[in-house]
CSV table of C-alpha atoms and ligand atoms in Angstrom, one decimal:
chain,number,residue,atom,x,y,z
T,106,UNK,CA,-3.7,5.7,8.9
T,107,UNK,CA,-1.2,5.5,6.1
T,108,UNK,CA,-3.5,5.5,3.0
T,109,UNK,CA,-1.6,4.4,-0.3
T,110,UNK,CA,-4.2,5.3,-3.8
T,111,UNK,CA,-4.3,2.0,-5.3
T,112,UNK,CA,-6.5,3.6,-8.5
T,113,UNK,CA,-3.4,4.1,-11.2
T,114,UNK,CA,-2.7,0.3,-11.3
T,115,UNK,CA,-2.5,-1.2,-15.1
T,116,UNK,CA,-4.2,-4.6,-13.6
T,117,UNK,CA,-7.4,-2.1,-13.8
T,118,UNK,CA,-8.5,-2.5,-16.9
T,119,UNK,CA,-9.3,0.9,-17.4
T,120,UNK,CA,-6.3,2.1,-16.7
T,121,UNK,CA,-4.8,-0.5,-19.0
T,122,UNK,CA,-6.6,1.4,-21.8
T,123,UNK,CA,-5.8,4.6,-20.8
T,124,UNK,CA,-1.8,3.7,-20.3
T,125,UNK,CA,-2.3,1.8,-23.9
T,126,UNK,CA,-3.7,4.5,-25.6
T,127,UNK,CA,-2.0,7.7,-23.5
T,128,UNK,CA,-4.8,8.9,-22.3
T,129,UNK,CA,-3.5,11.3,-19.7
T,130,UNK,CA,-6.5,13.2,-18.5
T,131,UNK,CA,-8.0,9.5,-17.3
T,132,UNK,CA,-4.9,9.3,-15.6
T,133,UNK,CA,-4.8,13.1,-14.2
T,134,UNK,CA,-7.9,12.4,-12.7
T,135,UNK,CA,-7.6,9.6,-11.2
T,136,UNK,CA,-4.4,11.0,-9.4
T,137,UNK,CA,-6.8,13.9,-8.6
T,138,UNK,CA,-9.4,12.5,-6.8
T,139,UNK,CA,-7.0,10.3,-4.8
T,140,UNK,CA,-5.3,13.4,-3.7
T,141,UNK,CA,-8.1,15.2,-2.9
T,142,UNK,CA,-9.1,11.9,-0.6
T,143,UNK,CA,-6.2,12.3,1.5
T,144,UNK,CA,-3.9,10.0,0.0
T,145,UNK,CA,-0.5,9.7,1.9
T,146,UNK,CA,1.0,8.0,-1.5
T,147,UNK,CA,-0.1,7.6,-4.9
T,148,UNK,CA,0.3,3.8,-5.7
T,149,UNK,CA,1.8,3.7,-9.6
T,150,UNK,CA,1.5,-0.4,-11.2
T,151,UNK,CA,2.2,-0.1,-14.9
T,152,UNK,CA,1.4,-3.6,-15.4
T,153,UNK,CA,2.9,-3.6,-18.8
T,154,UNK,CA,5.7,-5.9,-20.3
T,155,UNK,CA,8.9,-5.3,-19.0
T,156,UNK,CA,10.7,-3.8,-21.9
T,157,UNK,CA,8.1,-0.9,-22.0
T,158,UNK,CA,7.9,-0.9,-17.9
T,159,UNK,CA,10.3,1.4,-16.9
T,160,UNK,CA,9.0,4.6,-19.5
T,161,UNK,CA,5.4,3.7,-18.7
T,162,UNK,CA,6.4,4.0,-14.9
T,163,UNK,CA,7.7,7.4,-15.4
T,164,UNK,CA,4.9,8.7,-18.2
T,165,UNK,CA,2.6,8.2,-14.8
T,166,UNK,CA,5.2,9.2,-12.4
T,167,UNK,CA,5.4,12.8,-14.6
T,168,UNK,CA,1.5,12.7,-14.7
T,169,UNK,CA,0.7,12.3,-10.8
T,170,UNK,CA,3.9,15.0,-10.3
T,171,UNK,CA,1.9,17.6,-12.4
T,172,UNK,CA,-1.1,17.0,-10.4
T,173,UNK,CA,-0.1,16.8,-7.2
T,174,UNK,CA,2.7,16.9,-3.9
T,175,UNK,CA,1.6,13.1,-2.2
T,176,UNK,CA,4.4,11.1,-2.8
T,177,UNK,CA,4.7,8.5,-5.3
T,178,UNK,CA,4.5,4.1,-4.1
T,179,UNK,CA,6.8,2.7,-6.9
T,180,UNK,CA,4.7,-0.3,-7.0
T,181,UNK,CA,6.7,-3.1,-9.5
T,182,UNK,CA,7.4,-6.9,-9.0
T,183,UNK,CA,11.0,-6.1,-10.6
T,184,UNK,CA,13.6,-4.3,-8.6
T,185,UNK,CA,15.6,-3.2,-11.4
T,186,UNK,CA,12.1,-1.2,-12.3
T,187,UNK,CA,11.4,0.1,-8.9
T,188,UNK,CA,14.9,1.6,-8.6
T,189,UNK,CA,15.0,3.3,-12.2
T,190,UNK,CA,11.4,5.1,-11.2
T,191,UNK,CA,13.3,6.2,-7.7
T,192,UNK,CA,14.6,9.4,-10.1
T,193,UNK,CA,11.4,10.3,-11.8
T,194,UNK,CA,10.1,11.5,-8.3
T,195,UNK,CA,10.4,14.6,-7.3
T,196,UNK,CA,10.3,13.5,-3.7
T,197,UNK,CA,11.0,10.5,-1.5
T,198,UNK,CA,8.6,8.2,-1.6
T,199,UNK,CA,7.7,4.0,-1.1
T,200,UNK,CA,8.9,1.2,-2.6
T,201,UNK,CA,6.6,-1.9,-3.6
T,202,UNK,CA,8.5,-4.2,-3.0
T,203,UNK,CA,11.0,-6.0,-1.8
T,204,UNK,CA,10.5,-9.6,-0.1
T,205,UNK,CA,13.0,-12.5,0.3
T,206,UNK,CA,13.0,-13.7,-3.3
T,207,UNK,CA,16.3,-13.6,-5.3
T,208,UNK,CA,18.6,-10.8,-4.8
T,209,UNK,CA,15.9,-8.2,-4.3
T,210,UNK,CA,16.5,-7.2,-1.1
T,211,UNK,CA,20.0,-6.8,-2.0
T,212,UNK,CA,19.0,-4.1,-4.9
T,213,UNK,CA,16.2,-2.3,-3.3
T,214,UNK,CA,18.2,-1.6,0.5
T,215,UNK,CA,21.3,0.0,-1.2
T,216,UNK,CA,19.2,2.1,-3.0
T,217,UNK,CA,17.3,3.4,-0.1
T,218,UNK,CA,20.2,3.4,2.6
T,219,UNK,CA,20.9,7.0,4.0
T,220,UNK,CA,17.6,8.4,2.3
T,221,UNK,CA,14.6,9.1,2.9
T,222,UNK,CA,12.2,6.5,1.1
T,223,UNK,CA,10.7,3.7,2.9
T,224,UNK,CA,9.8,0.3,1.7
T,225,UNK,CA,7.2,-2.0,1.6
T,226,UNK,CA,8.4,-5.7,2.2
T,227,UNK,CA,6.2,-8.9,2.0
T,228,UNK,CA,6.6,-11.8,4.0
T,229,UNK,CA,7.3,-14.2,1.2
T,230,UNK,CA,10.3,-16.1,-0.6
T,231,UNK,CA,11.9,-18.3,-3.4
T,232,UNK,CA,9.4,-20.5,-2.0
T,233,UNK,CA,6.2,-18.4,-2.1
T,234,UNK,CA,3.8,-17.2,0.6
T,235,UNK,CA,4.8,-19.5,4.1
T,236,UNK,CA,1.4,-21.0,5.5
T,237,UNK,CA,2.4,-20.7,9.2
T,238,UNK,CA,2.7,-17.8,11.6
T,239,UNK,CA,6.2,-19.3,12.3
T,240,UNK,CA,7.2,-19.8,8.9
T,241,UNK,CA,6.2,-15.9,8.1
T,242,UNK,CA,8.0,-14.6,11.5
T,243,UNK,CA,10.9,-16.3,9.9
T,244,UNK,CA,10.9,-14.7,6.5
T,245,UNK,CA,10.4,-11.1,9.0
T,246,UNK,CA,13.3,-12.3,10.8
T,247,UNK,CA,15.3,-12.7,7.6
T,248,UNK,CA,14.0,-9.4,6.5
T,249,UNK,CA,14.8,-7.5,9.4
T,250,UNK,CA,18.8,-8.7,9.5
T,251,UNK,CA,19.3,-7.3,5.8
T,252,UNK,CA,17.5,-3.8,7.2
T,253,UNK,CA,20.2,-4.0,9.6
T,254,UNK,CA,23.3,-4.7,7.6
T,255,UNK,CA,21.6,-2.1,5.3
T,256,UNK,CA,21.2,0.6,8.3
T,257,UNK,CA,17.6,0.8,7.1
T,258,UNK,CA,15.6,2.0,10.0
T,259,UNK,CA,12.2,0.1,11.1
T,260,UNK,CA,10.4,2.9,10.8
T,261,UNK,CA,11.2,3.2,6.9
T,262,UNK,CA,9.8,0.2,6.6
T,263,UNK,CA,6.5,-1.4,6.4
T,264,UNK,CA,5.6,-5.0,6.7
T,265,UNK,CA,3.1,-6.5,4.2
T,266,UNK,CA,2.3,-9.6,6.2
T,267,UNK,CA,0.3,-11.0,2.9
T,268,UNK,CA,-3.3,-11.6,3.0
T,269,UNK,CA,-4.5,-15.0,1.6
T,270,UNK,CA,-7.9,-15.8,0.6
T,271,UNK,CA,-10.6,-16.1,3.3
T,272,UNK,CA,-12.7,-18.3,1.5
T,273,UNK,CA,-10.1,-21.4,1.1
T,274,UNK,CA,-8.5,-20.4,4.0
T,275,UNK,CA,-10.3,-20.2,7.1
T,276,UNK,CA,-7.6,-18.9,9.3
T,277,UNK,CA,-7.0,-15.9,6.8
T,278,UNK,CA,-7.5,-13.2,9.3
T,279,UNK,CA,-5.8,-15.2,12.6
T,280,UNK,CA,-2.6,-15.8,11.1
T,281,UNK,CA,-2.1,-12.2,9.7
T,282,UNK,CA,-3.4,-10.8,13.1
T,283,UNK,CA,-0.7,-13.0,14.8
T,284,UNK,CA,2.2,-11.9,12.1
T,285,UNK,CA,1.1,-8.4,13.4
T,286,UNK,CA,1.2,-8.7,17.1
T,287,UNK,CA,4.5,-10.7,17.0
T,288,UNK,CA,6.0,-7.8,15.0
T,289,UNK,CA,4.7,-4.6,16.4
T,290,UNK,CA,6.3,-6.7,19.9
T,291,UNK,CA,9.3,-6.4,18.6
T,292,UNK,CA,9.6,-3.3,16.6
T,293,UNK,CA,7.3,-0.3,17.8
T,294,UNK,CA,7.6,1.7,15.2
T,295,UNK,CA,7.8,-0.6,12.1
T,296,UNK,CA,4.3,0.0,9.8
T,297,UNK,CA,2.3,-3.0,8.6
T,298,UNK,CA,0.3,-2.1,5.1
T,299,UNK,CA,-1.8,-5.0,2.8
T,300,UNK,CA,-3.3,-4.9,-0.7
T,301,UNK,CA,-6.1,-6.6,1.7
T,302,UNK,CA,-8.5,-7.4,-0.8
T,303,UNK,CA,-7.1,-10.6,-1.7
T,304,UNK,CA,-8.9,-11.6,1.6
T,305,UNK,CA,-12.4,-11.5,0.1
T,306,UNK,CA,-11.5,-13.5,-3.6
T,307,UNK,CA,-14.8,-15.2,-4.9
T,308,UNK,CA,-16.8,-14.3,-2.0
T,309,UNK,CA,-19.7,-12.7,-3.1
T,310,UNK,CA,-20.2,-9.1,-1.2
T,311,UNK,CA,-16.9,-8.6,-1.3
T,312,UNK,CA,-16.7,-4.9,0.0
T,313,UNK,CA,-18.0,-6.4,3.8
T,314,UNK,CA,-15.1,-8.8,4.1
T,315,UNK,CA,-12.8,-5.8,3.0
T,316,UNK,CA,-14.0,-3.6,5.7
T,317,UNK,CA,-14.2,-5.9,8.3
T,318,UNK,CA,-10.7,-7.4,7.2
T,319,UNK,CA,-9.6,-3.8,7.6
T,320,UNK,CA,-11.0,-3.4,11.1
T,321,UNK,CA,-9.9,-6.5,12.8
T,322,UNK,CA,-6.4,-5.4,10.9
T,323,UNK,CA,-6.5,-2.4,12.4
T,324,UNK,CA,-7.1,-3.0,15.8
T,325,UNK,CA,-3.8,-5.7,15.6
T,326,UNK,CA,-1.6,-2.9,14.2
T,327,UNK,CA,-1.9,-2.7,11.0
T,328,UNK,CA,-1.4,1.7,9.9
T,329,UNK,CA,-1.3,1.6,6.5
T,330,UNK,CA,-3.1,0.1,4.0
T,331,UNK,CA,-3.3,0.0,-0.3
T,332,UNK,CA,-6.6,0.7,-1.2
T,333,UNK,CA,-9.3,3.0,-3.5
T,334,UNK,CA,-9.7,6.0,-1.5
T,335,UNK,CA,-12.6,7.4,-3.2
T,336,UNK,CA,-14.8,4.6,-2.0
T,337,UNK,CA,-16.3,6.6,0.9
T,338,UNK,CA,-17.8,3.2,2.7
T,339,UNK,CA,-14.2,2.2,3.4
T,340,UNK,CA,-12.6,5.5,4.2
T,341,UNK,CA,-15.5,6.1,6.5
T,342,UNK,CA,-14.7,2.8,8.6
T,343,UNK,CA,-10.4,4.0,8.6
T,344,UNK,CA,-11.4,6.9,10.2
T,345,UNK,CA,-14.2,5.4,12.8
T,346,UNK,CA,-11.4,2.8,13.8
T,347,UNK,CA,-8.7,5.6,13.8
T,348,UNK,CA,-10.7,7.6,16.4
T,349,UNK,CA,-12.2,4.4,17.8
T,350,UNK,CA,-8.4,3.0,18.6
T,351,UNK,CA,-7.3,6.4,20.2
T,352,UNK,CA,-5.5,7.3,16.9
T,353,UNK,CA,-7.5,10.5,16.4
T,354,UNK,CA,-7.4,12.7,19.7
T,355,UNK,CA,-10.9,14.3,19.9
T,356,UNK,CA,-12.0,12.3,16.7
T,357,UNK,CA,-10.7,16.0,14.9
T,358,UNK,CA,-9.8,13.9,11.8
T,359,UNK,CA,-12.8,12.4,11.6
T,360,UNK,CA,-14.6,15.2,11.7
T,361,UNK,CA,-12.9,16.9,9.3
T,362,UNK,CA,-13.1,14.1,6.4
T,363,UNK,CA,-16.7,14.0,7.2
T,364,UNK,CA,-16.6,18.2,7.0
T,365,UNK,CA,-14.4,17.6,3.5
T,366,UNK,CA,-17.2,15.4,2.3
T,367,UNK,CA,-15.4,12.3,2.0
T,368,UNK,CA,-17.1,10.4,4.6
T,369,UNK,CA,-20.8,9.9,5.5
T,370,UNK,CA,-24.0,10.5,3.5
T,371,UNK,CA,-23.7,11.5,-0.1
T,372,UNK,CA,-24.7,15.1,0.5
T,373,UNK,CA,-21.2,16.8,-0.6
T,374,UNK,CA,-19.7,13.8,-3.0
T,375,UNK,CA,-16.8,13.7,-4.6
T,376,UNK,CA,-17.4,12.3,-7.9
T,377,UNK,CA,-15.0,9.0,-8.4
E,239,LIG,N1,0.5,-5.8,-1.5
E,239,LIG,C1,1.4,-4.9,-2.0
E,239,LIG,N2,1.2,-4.3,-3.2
E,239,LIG,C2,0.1,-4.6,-3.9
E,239,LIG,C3,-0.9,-5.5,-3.5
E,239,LIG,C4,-0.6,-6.2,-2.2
E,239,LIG,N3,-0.1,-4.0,-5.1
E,239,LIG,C5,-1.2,-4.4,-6.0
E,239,LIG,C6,-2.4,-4.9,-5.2
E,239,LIG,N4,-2.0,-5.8,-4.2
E,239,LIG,C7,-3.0,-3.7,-4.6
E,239,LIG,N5,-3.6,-2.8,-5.6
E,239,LIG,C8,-4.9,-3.0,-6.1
E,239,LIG,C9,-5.3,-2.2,-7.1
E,239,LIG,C10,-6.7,-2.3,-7.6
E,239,LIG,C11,-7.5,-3.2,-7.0
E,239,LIG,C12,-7.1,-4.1,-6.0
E,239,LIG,C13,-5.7,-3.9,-5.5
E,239,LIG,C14,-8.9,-3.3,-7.4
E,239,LIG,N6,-9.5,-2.3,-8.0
E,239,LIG,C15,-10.9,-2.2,-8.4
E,239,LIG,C16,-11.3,-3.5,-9.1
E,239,LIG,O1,-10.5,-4.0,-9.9
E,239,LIG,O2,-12.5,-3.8,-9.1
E,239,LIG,C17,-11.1,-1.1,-9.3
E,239,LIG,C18,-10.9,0.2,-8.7
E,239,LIG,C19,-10.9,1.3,-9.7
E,239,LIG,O3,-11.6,1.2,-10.7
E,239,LIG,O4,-10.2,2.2,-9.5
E,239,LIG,O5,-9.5,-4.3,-7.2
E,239,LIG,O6,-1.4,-7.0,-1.7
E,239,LIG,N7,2.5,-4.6,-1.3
Protein backbone atom coordinates (compact mmCIF):
# COMPACT_ATOMS: atom_id res chain seq x y z
CA UNK A 1 0.00 0.00 0.00
CA UNK A 2 1.02 3.46 -1.00
CA UNK A 3 0.81 5.42 2.35
CA UNK A 4 0.79 9.38 1.79
CA UNK A 5 1.40 11.25 5.80
CA UNK A 6 -1.50 13.42 5.82
CA UNK A 7 -0.19 15.13 9.45
CA UNK A 8 1.66 18.53 7.90
CA UNK A 9 -1.68 19.90 6.53
CA UNK A 10 -2.47 23.76 7.67
CA UNK A 11 -6.37 22.64 7.80
CA UNK A 12 -4.96 20.96 11.27
CA UNK A 13 -5.22 23.48 13.40
CA UNK A 14 -2.18 22.73 15.05
CA UNK A 15 -0.27 22.85 12.38
CA UNK A 16 -1.87 26.16 11.44
CA UNK A 17 -0.23 27.49 14.62
CA UNK A 18 2.89 26.01 14.22
CA UNK A 19 3.17 27.32 10.28
CA UNK A 20 1.81 30.87 11.85
CA UNK A 21 4.20 31.16 14.40
CA UNK A 22 7.34 29.05 12.66
CA UNK A 23 7.50 26.69 14.88
CA UNK A 24 9.73 24.15 13.12
CA UNK A 25 10.44 21.48 15.65
CA UNK A 26 6.33 20.82 15.73
CA UNK A 27 6.76 20.52 12.22
CA UNK A 28 10.16 18.33 12.35
CA UNK A 29 8.35 16.01 14.36
CA UNK A 30 5.59 15.49 12.78
CA UNK A 31 7.63 14.73 9.52
CA UNK A 32 9.50 12.38 11.96
CA UNK A 33 7.06 10.16 13.13
CA UNK A 34 5.46 9.85 9.70
CA UNK A 35 8.69 8.62 8.46
CA UNK A 36 9.44 6.49 10.94
CA UNK A 37 5.68 4.88 10.17
CA UNK A 38 6.58 3.97 6.81
CA UNK A 39 5.35 6.78 4.86
CA UNK A 40 5.77 6.36 1.00
CA UNK A 41 5.19 10.42 0.76
CA UNK A 42 5.00 13.12 3.14
CA UNK A 43 1.62 15.00 2.24
CA UNK A 44 2.67 19.11 2.60
CA UNK A 45 -1.04 21.49 2.67
CA UNK A 46 -0.07 24.95 3.66
CA UNK A 47 -3.51 26.02 3.83
CA UNK A 48 -2.55 29.65 4.00
CA UNK A 49 -3.55 32.61 1.67
CA UNK A 50 -2.27 32.44 -1.58
CA UNK A 51 0.15 35.28 -1.59
CA UNK A 52 2.06 33.66 1.27
CA UNK A 53 1.44 29.98 -0.25
CA UNK A 54 4.11 29.28 -2.33
CA UNK A 55 7.16 30.32 0.62
CA UNK A 56 5.10 28.51 3.24
CA UNK A 57 5.10 25.44 0.81
CA UNK A 58 8.76 25.46 0.67
CA UNK A 59 9.59 26.56 4.54
CA UNK A 60 7.91 22.84 5.11
CA UNK A 61 9.21 21.40 1.93
CA UNK A 62 13.00 22.49 3.50
CA UNK A 63 11.79 21.13 6.96
CA UNK A 64 10.58 17.45 5.90
CA UNK A 65 13.96 17.55 3.43
CA UNK A 66 16.18 17.99 6.67
CA UNK A 67 14.39 15.28 8.31
CA UNK A 68 14.01 12.79 6.04
CA UNK A 69 14.44 10.81 2.18
CA UNK A 70 10.30 9.90 1.63
CA UNK A 71 9.33 12.01 -1.01
CA UNK A 72 7.34 15.04 -0.79
CA UNK A 73 2.92 15.01 -2.00
CA UNK A 74 2.77 18.75 -3.18
CA UNK A 75 -0.66 18.89 -1.92
CA UNK A 76 -2.29 22.54 -3.24
CA UNK A 77 -5.80 23.39 -4.84
CA UNK A 78 -3.63 25.89 -7.21
CA UNK A 79 -1.55 24.57 -9.91
CA UNK A 80 0.55 27.52 -10.23
CA UNK A 81 1.48 26.56 -6.33
CA UNK A 82 2.05 22.87 -6.90
CA UNK A 83 4.46 23.56 -9.82
CA UNK A 84 6.63 26.31 -8.05
CA UNK A 85 7.07 23.65 -4.85
CA UNK A 86 8.18 20.97 -7.79
CA UNK A 87 11.92 22.67 -7.26
CA UNK A 88 12.03 22.83 -3.51
CA UNK A 89 12.22 18.91 -3.63
CA UNK A 90 15.09 17.34 -3.58
CA UNK A 91 13.53 14.29 -5.29
CA UNK A 92 10.52 13.41 -7.52
CA UNK A 93 7.64 13.24 -5.87
CA UNK A 94 3.33 13.58 -6.14
CA UNK A 95 1.35 16.05 -7.17
CA UNK A 96 -2.15 16.93 -5.36
CA UNK A 97 -3.78 17.68 -7.83
CA UNK A 98 -4.92 18.00 -10.92
CA UNK A 99 -8.74 17.25 -11.97
CA UNK A 100 -10.75 18.58 -14.95
CA UNK A 101 -11.37 22.16 -13.63
CA UNK A 102 -9.98 25.09 -15.65
CA UNK A 103 -6.69 24.73 -17.38
CA UNK A 104 -5.17 22.57 -14.58
CA UNK A 105 -4.55 19.68 -16.27
CA UNK A 106 -2.91 21.68 -18.92
CA UNK A 107 -0.26 23.17 -16.17
CA UNK A 108 0.35 20.34 -14.06
CA UNK A 109 0.97 17.46 -17.23
CA UNK A 110 3.74 19.73 -18.93
CA UNK A 111 5.35 19.99 -15.85
CA UNK A 112 5.56 16.36 -15.16
CA UNK A 113 5.98 15.04 -18.81
CA UNK A 114 9.39 13.04 -19.31
CA UNK A 115 9.99 12.97 -15.35
CA UNK A 116 9.60 11.18 -12.82
CA UNK A 117 6.79 12.59 -10.47
CA UNK A 118 3.41 11.14 -10.58
CA UNK A 119 0.07 12.87 -9.98
CA UNK A 120 -2.82 12.59 -8.14
CA UNK A 121 -6.02 13.37 -10.18
CA UNK A 122 -9.67 13.65 -8.92
CA UNK A 123 -12.57 12.78 -10.71
CA UNK A 124 -14.20 16.15 -10.65
CA UNK A 125 -14.79 19.37 -12.88
CA UNK A 126 -15.99 22.96 -13.60
CA UNK A 127 -19.06 21.40 -12.49
CA UNK A 128 -18.02 19.84 -9.20
CA UNK A 129 -18.07 16.15 -7.93
CA UNK A 130 -20.35 14.08 -10.80
CA UNK A 131 -23.11 11.93 -8.69
CA UNK A 132 -23.02 8.97 -11.12
CA UNK A 133 -20.59 6.16 -11.74
CA UNK A 134 -21.08 7.14 -15.47
CA UNK A 135 -20.76 10.70 -14.99
CA UNK A 136 -17.24 10.00 -12.93
CA UNK A 137 -15.99 7.35 -15.73
CA UNK A 138 -16.43 10.21 -17.91
CA UNK A 139 -14.43 12.84 -16.22
CA UNK A 140 -11.56 9.49 -16.02
CA UNK A 141 -12.09 9.32 -19.57
CA UNK A 142 -11.35 12.94 -20.08
CA UNK A 143 -8.51 12.58 -17.78
CA UNK A 144 -6.87 9.78 -19.31
CA UNK A 145 -6.90 11.52 -23.08
CA UNK A 146 -4.78 14.62 -21.67
CA UNK A 147 -2.34 11.77 -19.92
CA UNK A 148 -1.99 10.67 -23.34
CA UNK A 149 -1.42 13.73 -25.40
CA UNK A 150 0.87 14.56 -22.39
CA UNK A 151 2.77 11.04 -22.69
CA UNK A 152 2.05 10.74 -18.97
CA UNK A 153 2.19 7.10 -18.17
CA UNK A 154 -0.80 5.36 -16.06
CA UNK A 155 1.37 4.19 -13.83
CA UNK A 156 2.40 7.89 -12.80
CA UNK A 157 -0.76 8.44 -12.09
CA UNK A 158 -3.23 7.88 -9.39
CA UNK A 159 -6.91 8.17 -9.48
CA UNK A 160 -8.68 9.87 -6.55
CA UNK A 161 -12.14 8.65 -7.38
CA UNK A 162 -13.57 11.18 -4.51
CA UNK A 163 -15.26 9.99 -1.53
CA UNK A 164 -18.59 11.66 -0.57
CA UNK A 165 -20.26 11.53 2.67
CA UNK A 166 -21.69 8.22 3.86
CA UNK A 167 -24.18 9.68 5.94
CA UNK A 168 -26.25 11.71 3.19
CA UNK A 169 -25.29 9.54 0.74
CA UNK A 170 -26.04 5.99 1.06
CA UNK A 171 -24.39 4.75 -1.98
CA UNK A 172 -21.02 6.42 -0.80
CA UNK A 173 -19.03 3.24 -0.82
CA UNK A 174 -20.86 1.48 -4.13
CA UNK A 175 -20.18 4.11 -6.48
CA UNK A 176 -16.52 4.56 -5.55
CA UNK A 177 -16.06 0.71 -5.57
CA UNK A 178 -17.61 0.74 -9.12
CA UNK A 179 -15.32 3.93 -10.25
CA UNK A 180 -12.51 1.44 -9.08
CA UNK A 181 -13.29 -1.74 -10.80
CA UNK A 182 -14.21 0.16 -14.13
CA UNK A 183 -10.71 1.67 -13.93
CA UNK A 184 -8.29 -0.86 -12.71
CA UNK A 185 -10.30 -2.92 -16.09
CA UNK A 186 -8.96 -0.67 -18.05
CA UNK A 187 -5.60 0.37 -16.89
CA UNK A 188 -3.72 -2.31 -14.67
CA UNK A 189 -1.29 -0.42 -13.42
CA UNK A 190 -2.91 3.03 -12.75
CA UNK A 191 -3.05 3.60 -8.63
CA UNK A 192 -6.33 4.78 -7.02
CA UNK A 193 -5.57 6.91 -3.59
CA UNK A 194 -8.59 8.97 -1.34
CA UNK A 195 -8.42 11.48 1.49
CA UNK A 196 -11.15 8.80 2.55
CA UNK A 197 -12.26 10.32 5.56
CA UNK A 198 -14.78 12.54 4.03
CA UNK A 199 -16.74 9.22 4.04
CA UNK A 200 -17.48 9.25 7.70
CA UNK A 201 -18.45 13.40 8.09
CA UNK A 202 -20.88 13.79 11.24
CA UNK A 203 -21.07 10.23 11.88
CA UNK A 204 -20.33 9.69 15.25
CA UNK A 205 -17.35 6.90 15.72
CA UNK A 206 -15.91 8.04 12.85
CA UNK A 207 -12.57 5.98 12.99
CA UNK A 208 -14.93 2.54 12.16
CA UNK A 209 -16.36 3.96 8.99
CA UNK A 210 -12.70 4.97 8.06
CA UNK A 211 -11.33 1.58 8.51
CA UNK A 212 -13.98 -0.29 7.09
CA UNK A 213 -14.15 2.40 4.14
CA UNK A 214 -10.56 1.50 3.75
CA UNK A 215 -11.07 -2.19 3.61
CA UNK A 216 -13.92 -2.56 1.27
CA UNK A 217 -11.57 0.18 -0.75
CA UNK A 218 -8.95 -2.03 -0.73
CA UNK A 219 -10.32 -5.06 -1.70
CA UNK A 220 -11.80 -2.94 -5.15
CA UNK A 221 -8.22 -1.71 -5.93
CA UNK A 222 -7.67 1.00 -4.19
CA UNK A 223 -3.22 1.05 -3.22
CA UNK A 224 -2.77 4.17 -1.97
CA UNK A 225 -4.29 6.13 0.40
CA UNK A 226 -3.88 9.84 2.37
CA UNK A 227 -4.04 9.26 5.77
CA UNK A 228 -2.33 9.70 9.64
CA UNK A 229 0.08 7.05 9.75
CA UNK A 230 0.79 7.14 13.39
CA UNK A 231 -2.65 6.03 14.19
CA UNK A 232 -1.73 2.31 14.72
CA UNK A 233 -5.70 1.09 14.56
CA UNK A 234 -5.60 1.98 10.85
CA UNK A 235 -2.19 0.99 9.83
CA UNK A 236 -2.79 -2.23 11.57
CA UNK A 237 -6.01 -3.00 9.19
CA UNK A 238 -3.62 -1.75 5.71
CA UNK A 239 -1.42 -4.31 6.53
CA UNK A 240 -4.00 -7.19 7.56
CA UNK A 241 -5.81 -6.45 4.15
CA UNK A 242 -2.39 -6.15 2.32
CA UNK A 243 -1.47 -9.79 3.46
CA UNK A 244 -5.17 -10.70 3.44
CA UNK A 245 -5.49 -9.66 -0.51
CA UNK A 246 -2.12 -11.55 -1.44
CA UNK A 247 -0.28 -8.22 -1.39
CA UNK A 248 2.25 -9.29 1.26
CA UNK A 249 3.82 -12.81 0.15
CA UNK A 250 4.23 -14.64 3.56
CA UNK A 251 2.54 -11.69 5.46
CA UNK A 252 6.69 -10.57 5.82
CA UNK A 253 5.42 -6.89 5.89
CA UNK A 254 3.09 -7.51 8.34
CA UNK A 255 5.23 -8.97 10.49
CA UNK A 256 7.72 -6.66 10.31
CA UNK A 257 5.44 -3.42 11.11
CA UNK A 258 4.16 -5.41 14.00
CA UNK A 259 8.13 -6.25 14.85
CA UNK A 260 8.79 -2.20 14.30
CA UNK A 261 6.07 -1.53 16.80
CA UNK A 262 3.78 0.16 14.69
CA UNK A 263 1.06 -2.29 14.65
CA UNK A 264 -0.71 -4.27 17.39
CA UNK A 265 -0.76 -3.85 21.25
CA UNK A 266 0.80 -0.83 22.68
CA UNK A 267 3.79 -2.60 24.11
CA UNK A 268 6.60 -0.83 21.77
CA UNK A 269 4.61 2.64 20.85
CA UNK A 270 5.69 5.20 18.96
CA UNK A 271 4.64 8.31 20.61
CA UNK A 272 2.37 10.45 18.03
N1 LIG B 1 -8.01 13.87 -1.71
C1 LIG B 1 -6.81 14.39 -2.08
N2 LIG B 1 -6.10 15.21 -1.28
C2 LIG B 1 -6.60 15.56 -0.07
C3 LIG B 1 -7.83 15.04 0.37
C4 LIG B 1 -8.54 14.17 -0.49
N3 LIG B 1 -5.89 16.41 0.74
C5 LIG B 1 -6.47 16.91 1.95
C6 LIG B 1 -7.38 15.88 2.59
N4 LIG B 1 -8.30 15.35 1.63
C7 LIG B 1 -6.53 14.76 3.16
N5 LIG B 1 -5.76 15.24 4.28
C8 LIG B 1 -6.25 15.25 5.57
C9 LIG B 1 -5.45 15.78 6.57
C10 LIG B 1 -5.87 15.73 7.90
C11 LIG B 1 -7.10 15.17 8.21
C12 LIG B 1 -7.90 14.66 7.21
C13 LIG B 1 -7.48 14.70 5.89
C14 LIG B 1 -7.56 15.06 9.61
N6 LIG B 1 -6.70 15.07 10.59
C15 LIG B 1 -6.99 14.90 11.99
C16 LIG B 1 -8.16 15.75 12.44
O1 LIG B 1 -8.30 16.88 11.94
O2 LIG B 1 -8.84 15.33 13.37
C17 LIG B 1 -5.84 15.38 12.81
C18 LIG B 1 -4.67 14.54 12.63
C19 LIG B 1 -3.52 15.16 13.34
O3 LIG B 1 -3.64 15.84 14.37
O4 LIG B 1 -2.44 14.95 12.81
O5 LIG B 1 -8.73 14.89 9.86
O6 LIG B 1 -9.64 13.67 -0.17
N7 LIG B 1 -6.32 14.05 -3.29
Amino acid sequence: MIIIGEKINGSIPAVAKAISEKDADFIRNRVRIQAEANSTYIDVCASVEETIEVETLKWLIDLVQEVTDVPICIDSPSPQACVAAIPFCKKPGLINSVSLEGDKIDLIFPAIADSKWECIALLCDDKGIPNSVERRMEVFEGIMKKAKEYNIDPSHIHIDPLVVTLGTDGEALTTFVECCRQIKAQYPTIHITSGLSNISFGLPARKNINQAFMVLAMNAGMDSAIVDPTNRDMLGMIYATDALLENDEFCLEYIGAYREGLIGPLAKVKQS
